[in-house]
Coordinates of C-alpha atoms in Angstrom, one line a residue:
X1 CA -40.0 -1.4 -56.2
X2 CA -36.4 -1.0 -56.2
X3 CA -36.4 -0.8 -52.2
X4 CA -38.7 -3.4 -51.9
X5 CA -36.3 -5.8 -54.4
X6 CA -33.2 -4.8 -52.0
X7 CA -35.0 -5.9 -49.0
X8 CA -36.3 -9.1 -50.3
X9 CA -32.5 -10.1 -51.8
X10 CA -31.0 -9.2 -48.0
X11 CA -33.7 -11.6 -46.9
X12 CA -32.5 -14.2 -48.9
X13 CA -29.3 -13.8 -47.8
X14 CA -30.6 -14.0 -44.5
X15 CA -32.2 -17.2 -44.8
X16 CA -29.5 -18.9 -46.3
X17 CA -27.5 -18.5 -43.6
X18 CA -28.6 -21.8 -42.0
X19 CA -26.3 -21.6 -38.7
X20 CA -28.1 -18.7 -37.8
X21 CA -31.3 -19.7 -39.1
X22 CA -31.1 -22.9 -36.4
X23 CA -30.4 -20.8 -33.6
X24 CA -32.8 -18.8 -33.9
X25 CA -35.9 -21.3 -34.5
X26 CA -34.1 -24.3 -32.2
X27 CA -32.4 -22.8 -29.6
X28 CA -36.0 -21.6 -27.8
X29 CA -37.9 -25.0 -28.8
X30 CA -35.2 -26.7 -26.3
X31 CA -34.7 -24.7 -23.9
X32 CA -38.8 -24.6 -23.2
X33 CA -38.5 -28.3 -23.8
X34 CA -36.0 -29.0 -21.3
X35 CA -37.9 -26.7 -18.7
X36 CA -40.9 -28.4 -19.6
X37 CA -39.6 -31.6 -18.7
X38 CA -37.8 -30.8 -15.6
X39 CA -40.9 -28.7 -14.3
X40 CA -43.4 -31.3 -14.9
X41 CA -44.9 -32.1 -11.7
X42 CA -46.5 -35.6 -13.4
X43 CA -42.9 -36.4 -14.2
X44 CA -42.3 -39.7 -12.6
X45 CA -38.7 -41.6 -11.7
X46 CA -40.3 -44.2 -14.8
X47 CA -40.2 -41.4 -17.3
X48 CA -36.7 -39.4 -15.6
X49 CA -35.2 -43.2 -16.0
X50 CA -34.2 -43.3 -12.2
X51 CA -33.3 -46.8 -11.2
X52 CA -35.1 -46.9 -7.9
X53 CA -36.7 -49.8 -5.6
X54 CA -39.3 -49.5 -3.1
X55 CA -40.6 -51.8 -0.3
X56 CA -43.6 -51.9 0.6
X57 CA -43.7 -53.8 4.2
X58 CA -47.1 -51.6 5.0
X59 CA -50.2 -53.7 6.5
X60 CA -52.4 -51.5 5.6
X61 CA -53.9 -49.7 2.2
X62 CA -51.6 -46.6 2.6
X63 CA -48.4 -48.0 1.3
X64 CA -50.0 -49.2 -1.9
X65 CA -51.4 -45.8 -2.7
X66 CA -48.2 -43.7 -2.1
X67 CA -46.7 -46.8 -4.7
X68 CA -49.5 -46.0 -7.2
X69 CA -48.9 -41.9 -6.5
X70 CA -45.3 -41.9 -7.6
X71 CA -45.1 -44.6 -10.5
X72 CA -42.2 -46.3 -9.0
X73 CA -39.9 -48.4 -11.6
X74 CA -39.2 -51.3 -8.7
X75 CA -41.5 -52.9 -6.0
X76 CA -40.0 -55.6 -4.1
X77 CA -42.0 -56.8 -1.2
X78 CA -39.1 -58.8 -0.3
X79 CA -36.7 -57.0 1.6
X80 CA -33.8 -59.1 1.3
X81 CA -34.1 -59.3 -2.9
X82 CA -34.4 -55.2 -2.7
X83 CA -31.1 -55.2 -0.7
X84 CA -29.7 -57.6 -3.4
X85 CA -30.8 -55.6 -6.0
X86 CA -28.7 -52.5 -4.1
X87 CA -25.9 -55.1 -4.2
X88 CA -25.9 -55.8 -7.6
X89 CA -26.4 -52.0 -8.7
X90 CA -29.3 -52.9 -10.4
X91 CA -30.7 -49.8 -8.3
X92 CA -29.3 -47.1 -7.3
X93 CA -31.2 -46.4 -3.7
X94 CA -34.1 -49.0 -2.0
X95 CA -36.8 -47.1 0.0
X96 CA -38.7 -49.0 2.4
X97 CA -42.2 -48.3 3.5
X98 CA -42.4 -49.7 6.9
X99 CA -44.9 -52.1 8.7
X100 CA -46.9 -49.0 10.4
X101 CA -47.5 -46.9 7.7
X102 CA -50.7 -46.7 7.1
X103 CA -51.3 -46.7 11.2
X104 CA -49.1 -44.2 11.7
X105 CA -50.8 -41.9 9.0
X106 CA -53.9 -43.1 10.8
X107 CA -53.2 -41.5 14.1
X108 CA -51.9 -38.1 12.4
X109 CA -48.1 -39.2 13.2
X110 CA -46.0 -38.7 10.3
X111 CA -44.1 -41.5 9.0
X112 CA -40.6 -42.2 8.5
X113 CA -39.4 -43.9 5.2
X114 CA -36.3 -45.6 5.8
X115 CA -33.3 -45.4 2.7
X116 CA -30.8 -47.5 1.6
X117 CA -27.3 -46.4 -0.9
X118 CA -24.2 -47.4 -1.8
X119 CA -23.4 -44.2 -2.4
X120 CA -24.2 -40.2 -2.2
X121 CA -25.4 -38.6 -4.5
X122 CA -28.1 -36.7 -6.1
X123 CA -29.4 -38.8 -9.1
X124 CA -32.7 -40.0 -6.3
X125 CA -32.6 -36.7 -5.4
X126 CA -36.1 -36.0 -7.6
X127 CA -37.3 -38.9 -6.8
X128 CA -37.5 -38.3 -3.0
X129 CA -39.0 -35.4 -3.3
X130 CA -41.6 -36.8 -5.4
X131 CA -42.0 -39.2 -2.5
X132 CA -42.4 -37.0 0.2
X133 CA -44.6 -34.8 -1.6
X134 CA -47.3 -37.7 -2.2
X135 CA -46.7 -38.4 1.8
X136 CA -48.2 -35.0 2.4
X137 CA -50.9 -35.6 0.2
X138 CA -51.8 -38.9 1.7
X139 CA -51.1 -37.5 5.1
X140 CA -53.5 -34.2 4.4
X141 CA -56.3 -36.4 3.2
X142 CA -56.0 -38.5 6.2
X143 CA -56.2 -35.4 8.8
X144 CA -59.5 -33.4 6.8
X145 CA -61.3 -36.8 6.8
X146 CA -60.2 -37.4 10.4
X147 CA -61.8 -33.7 11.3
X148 CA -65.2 -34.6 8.9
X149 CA -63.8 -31.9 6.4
X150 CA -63.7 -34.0 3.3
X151 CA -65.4 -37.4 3.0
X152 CA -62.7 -39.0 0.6
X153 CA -59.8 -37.4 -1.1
X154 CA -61.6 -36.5 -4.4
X155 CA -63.2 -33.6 -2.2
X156 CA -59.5 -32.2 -2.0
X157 CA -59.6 -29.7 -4.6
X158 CA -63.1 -28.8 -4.4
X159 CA -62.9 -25.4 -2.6
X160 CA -64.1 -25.7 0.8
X161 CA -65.3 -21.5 0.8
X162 CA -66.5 -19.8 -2.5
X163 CA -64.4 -16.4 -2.9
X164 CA -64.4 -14.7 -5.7
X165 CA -61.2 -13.1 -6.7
X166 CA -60.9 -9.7 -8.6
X167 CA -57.4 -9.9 -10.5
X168 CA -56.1 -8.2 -13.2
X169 CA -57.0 -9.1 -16.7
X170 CA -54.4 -11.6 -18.6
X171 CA -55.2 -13.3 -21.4
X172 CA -52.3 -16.0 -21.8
X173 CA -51.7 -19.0 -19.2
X174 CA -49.1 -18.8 -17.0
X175 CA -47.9 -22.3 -18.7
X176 CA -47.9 -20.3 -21.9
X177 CA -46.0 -17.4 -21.3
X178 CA -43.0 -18.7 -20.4
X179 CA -42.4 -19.8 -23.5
X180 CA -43.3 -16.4 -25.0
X181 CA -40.7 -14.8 -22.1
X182 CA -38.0 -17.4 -23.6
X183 CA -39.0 -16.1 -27.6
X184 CA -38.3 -12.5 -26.5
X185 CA -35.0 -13.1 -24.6
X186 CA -33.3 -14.9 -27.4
X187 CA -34.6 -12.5 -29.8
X188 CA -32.7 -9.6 -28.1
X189 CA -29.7 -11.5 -27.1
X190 CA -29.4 -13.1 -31.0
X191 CA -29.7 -9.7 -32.8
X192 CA -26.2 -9.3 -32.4
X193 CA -25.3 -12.1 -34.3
X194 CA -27.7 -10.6 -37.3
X195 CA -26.7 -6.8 -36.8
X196 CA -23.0 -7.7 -36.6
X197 CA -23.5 -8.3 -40.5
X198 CA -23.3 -4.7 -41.3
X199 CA -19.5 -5.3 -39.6
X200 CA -19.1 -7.8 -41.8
X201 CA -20.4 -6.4 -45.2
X202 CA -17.9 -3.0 -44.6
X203 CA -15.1 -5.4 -43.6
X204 CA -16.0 -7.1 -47.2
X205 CA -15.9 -4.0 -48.7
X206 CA -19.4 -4.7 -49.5
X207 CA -21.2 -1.3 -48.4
X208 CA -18.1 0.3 -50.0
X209 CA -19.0 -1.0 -53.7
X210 CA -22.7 -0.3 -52.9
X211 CA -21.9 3.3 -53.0
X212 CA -20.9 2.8 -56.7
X213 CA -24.8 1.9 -57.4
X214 CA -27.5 4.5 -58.0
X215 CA -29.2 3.2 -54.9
X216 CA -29.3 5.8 -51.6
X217 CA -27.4 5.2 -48.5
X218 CA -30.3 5.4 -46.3
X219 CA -32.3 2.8 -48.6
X220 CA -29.4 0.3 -48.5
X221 CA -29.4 0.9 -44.8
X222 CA -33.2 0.6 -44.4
X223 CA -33.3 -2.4 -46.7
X224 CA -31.0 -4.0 -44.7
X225 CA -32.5 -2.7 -41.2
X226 CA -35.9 -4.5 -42.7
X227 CA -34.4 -7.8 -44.0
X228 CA -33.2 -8.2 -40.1
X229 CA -36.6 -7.5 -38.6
X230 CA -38.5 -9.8 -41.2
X231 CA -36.2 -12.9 -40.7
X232 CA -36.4 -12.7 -37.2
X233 CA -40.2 -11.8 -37.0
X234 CA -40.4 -15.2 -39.3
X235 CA -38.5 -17.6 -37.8
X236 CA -39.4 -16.8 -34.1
X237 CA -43.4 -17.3 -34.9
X238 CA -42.5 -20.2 -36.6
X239 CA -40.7 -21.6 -33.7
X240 CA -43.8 -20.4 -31.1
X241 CA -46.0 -22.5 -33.4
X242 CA -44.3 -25.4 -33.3
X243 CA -44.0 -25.2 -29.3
X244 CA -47.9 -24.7 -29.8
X245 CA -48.0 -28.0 -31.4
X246 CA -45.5 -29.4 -29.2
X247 CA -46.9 -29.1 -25.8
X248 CA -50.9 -28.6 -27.1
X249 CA -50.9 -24.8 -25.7
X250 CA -54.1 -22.6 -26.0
X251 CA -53.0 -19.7 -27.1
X252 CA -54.4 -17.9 -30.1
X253 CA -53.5 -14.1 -29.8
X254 CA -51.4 -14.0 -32.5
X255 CA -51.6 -10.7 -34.0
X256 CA -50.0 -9.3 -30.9
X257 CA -47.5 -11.7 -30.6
X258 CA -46.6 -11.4 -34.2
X259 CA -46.8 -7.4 -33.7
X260 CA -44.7 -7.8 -30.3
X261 CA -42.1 -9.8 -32.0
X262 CA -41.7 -7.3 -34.7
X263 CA -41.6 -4.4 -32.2
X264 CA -39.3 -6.1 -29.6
X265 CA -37.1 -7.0 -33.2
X266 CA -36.8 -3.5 -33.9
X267 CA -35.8 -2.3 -30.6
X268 CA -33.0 -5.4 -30.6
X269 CA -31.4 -4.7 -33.9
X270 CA -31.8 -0.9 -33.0
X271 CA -29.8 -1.3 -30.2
X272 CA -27.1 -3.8 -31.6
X273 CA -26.6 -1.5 -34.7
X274 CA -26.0 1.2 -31.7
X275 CA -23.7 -1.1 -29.6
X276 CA -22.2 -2.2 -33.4
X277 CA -21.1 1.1 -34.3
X278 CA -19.6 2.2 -30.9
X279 CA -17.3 -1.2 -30.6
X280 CA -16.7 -1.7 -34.2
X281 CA -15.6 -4.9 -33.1
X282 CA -18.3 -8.2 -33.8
X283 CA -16.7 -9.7 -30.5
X284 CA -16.7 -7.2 -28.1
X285 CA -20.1 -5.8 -29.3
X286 CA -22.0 -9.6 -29.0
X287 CA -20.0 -9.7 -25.5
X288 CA -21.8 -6.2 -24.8
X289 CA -24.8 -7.3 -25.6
X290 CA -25.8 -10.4 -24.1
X291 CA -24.3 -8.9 -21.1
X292 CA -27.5 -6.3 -21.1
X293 CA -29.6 -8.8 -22.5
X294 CA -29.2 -10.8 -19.2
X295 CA -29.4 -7.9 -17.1
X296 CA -32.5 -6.6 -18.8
X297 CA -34.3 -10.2 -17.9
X298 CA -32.7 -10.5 -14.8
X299 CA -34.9 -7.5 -13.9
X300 CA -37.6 -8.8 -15.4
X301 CA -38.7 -11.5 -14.2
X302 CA -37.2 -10.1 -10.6
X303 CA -40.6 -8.3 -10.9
X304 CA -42.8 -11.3 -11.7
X305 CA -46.1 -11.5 -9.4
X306 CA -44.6 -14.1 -6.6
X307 CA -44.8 -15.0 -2.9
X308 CA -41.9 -12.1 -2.3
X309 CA -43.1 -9.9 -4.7
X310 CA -43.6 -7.2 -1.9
X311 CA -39.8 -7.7 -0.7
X312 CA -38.2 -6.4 -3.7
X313 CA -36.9 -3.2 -3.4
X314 CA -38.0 -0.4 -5.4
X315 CA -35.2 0.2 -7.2
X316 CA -35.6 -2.8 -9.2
X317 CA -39.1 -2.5 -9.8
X318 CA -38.8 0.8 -11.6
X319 CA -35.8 -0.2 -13.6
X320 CA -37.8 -3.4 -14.6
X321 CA -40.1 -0.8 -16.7
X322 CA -37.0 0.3 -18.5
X323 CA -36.7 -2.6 -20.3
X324 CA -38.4 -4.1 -24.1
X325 CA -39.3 -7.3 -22.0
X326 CA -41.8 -5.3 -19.3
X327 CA -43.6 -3.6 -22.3
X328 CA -43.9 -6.7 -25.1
X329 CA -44.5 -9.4 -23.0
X330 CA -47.0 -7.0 -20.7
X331 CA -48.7 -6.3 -24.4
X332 CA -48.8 -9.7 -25.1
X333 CA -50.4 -10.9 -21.7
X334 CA -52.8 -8.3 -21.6
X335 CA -54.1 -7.9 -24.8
X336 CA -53.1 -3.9 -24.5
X337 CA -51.6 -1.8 -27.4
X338 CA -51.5 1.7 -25.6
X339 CA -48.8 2.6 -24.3
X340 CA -47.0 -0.5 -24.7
X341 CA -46.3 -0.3 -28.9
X342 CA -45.7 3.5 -27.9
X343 CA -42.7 2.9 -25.5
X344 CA -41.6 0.4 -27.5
X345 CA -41.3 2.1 -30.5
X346 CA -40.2 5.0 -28.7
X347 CA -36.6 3.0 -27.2
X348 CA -36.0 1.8 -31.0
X349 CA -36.2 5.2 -32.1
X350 CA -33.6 6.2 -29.3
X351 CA -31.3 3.2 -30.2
X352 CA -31.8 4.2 -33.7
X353 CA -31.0 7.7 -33.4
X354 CA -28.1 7.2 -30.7
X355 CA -26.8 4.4 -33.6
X356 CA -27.2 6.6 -36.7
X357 CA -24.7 6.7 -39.0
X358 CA -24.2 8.5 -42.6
X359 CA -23.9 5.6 -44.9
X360 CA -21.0 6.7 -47.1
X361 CA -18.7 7.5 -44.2
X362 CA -19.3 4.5 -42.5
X363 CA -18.8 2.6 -45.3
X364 CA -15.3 4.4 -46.2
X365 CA -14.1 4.1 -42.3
X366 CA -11.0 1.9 -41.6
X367 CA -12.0 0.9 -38.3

C-alpha cells in the first residue's frame, strides 16, 4: 500500500505539471493535424485560401469540368476583368483555359494552360499542381473512352482485370497509422523532459531527504519509474482518442495500442534514466536524446513498404529492427504480441540495467 501511495503522489506531481502535460497530449494532435491538411488530396485552393482566377475561354464541355474538378475561388470568362483583377492584386496568378481545350483533349493532344503573375513565387504553387493533376484525369478518361475501354469516367476506378492480391496481414489503415507513428516518436523524444526529473529532485535535494524516510531506495526509485510510465501511457491515449474523434478514424485495437504505449514508455524512460545518469546534465542529456530519437525514426520509416523499398541498402534495413519504433508500431499494425512485447521489453531491461543506479549514492553525489 505504501508503494502503491508513493506512486500515485509522483503521479500527481506529474500531472500538475501542466507545461509538460500540453506537450505531451498537443504537440501530436497538431502535428497530425497539420499533415492531415497539407496531405489532403480533396484540399482545394477555396479551403488553402489561395487567391487564384481562372479563364475559362474553352468551346467545349472540358473546361467546365476541370473548373468543377479543382473548386477554383475565381472564374472570370472575361479575360480583360481577370487581367484587372491581376492588376489590382485582387489575385495573385490568372490561369487561362484556352479556346481548344476540350478539342485538343479530344484528339489525345495535351493542352497547354497559359499563366499570368506579377510576381514569382510559390503561394499557386499547390494550386497548379492541383490543376494539372485533374488535366491528367480529364485527359486519361478521354484516351480509355477513345480506345472503347471505359464508356464514361465513372468506369475509372472499377478494375478493368480481377487479381487477387495475397499481402501480409495489417490490421490498421495506412491513414491511421501515421498518426500512431507520430504518438510513438514524441513519446521517446519527450521522455527526457519527464526522466530529467530525477536530475532535478537530487539537485533539490529531494532524493537526499527521502533517504531520511523508512521507505527503500529501490521503491522510491520504482515509484517514481511507474509515475513516468503511467502519465505518459495516459495522456498519449487520450490524445490518440481525440485524433480518433478528430479525423473519424476506424481504429479500435486498443488494448495493443494502450499495451504498445506502455511498453515503448518503458523502453523511453529506460533509456533517458540511462542517458540521465551518464550526462548528469538535463541539457546535454535532452540534446542526446532527441538526437537518437530522430535517428531511430529516421531508420524507421527508411524501411516503410514504398516504390524504392528494394533500393535501400541492407545496412539500414537491419539496423531499422534495432529500434522500439520497428517492434511497437509492427505490434500494433499487426495485431502480433510474440516476439514484439519480448524485444521490447527485452531493450528496457538493457537500458535499465546499463542505467542502474544505487539509490543512496546517487542521491548523495555532487555531480
Amino acid at each position: 500500500m505504501k508503494f502503491l501511495y508513493m506512486v500515485l503522489a509522483n503521479c500527481k506531481r506529474y500531472f500538475k505539471d501542466y507545461k509538460t502535460i500540453a506537450i505531451m497530449f498537443l504537440l501530436p494532435i497538431v502535428v497530425v493535424s497539420f499533415v492531415k491538411i497539407m496531405s489532403n488530396p480533396k484540399s482545394s485552393s477555396k479551403q488553402l485560401n489561395i487567391a487564384v482566377g481562372v479563364v475559362n475561354l474553352d468551346k467545349g464541355d472540358l473546361g467546365n469540368k476541370l473548373i468543377k474538378k479543382i473548386d477554383a475561388p475565381n472564374i472570370y470568362k472575361d479575360k480583360k476583368e481577370a487581367l484587372q483583377a491581376l492588376k489590382n492584386y485582387d489575385v495573385i496568378a490568372v490561369y487561362e483555359i484556352g479556346e481548344n481545350f476540350s478539342q485538343e483533349i479530344n484528339v489525345n493532344k495535351k493542352p497547354v494552360i497559359n499563366s499570368y503573375k506579377l510576381e514569382t513565387g510559390n503561394k499557386a504553387q499547390i494550386f497548379e499542381v492541383q490543376m494539372q493533376q485533374k488535366i491528367n484525369e480529364l485527359f486519361k478518361v478521354q484516351v480509355l473512352k477513345t480506345n472503347n475501354i471505359i464508356r464514361d469516367e465513372s468506369e475509372l476506378n472499377k478494375n478493368l482485370v480481377n487479381l487477387q492480391y495475397n499481402t501480409e496481414k495489417k490490421t490498421v489503415a495506412s491513414s491511421e497509422f501515421m498518426p500512431l507513428v507520430m504518438i510513438m516518436f514524441f513519446l521517446l523524444s519527450f521522455s527526457s523532459i519527464m526522466s530529467g526529473d530525477l536530475l532535478k529532485l537530487k539537485k533539490g535535494k529531494i532524493l537526499e531527504r527521502f533517504l531520511s524516510t523508512s521507505n527503500k531506495g529501490y521503491q522510491i526509485i520504482g515509484s517514481i519509474y511507474l509515475s513516468m510510465i503511467i502519465t505518459q501511457i495516459v495522456m498519449y491515449t487520450a490524445s490518440f482518442m481525440v485524433m480518433k474523434v478528430l479525423f473519424k478514424f476506424s481504429f479500435s485495437n486498443f488494448g495493443f495500442l494502450i499495451l504498445n504505449i506502455a511498453l515503448m514508455s518503458m523502453v523511453s524512460i529506460s533509456l533517458c534514466i540511462m542517458v540521465n545518469r551518464i550526462f548528469k546534465d538535463r541539457g546535454v542529456a535532452g540534446i542526446f536524446i532527441n538526437l537518437i530519437s530522430m535517428i531511430m525514426f529516421f531508420l524507421y520509416i527508411t524501411v516503410l513498404p514504398g516504390p524504392n523499398y528494394t533500393k535501400i541498402p541492407k545496412i539500414i534495413i537491419t539496423l531499422s529492427k534495432f529500434t522500439p519504433f520497428y517492434w511497437s508500431l509492427g505490434s500494433i499494425e499487426k495485431s502480433v504480441l510474440f516476439p514484439n512485447v519480448f524485444i521490447l521489453l527485452l531493450m528496457s531491461l538493457v537500458f535499465f540495467t546499463a542505467g542502474s543506479i544505487k539509490y543512496s549514492n546517487f542521491a548523495k553525489e555532487s555531480k
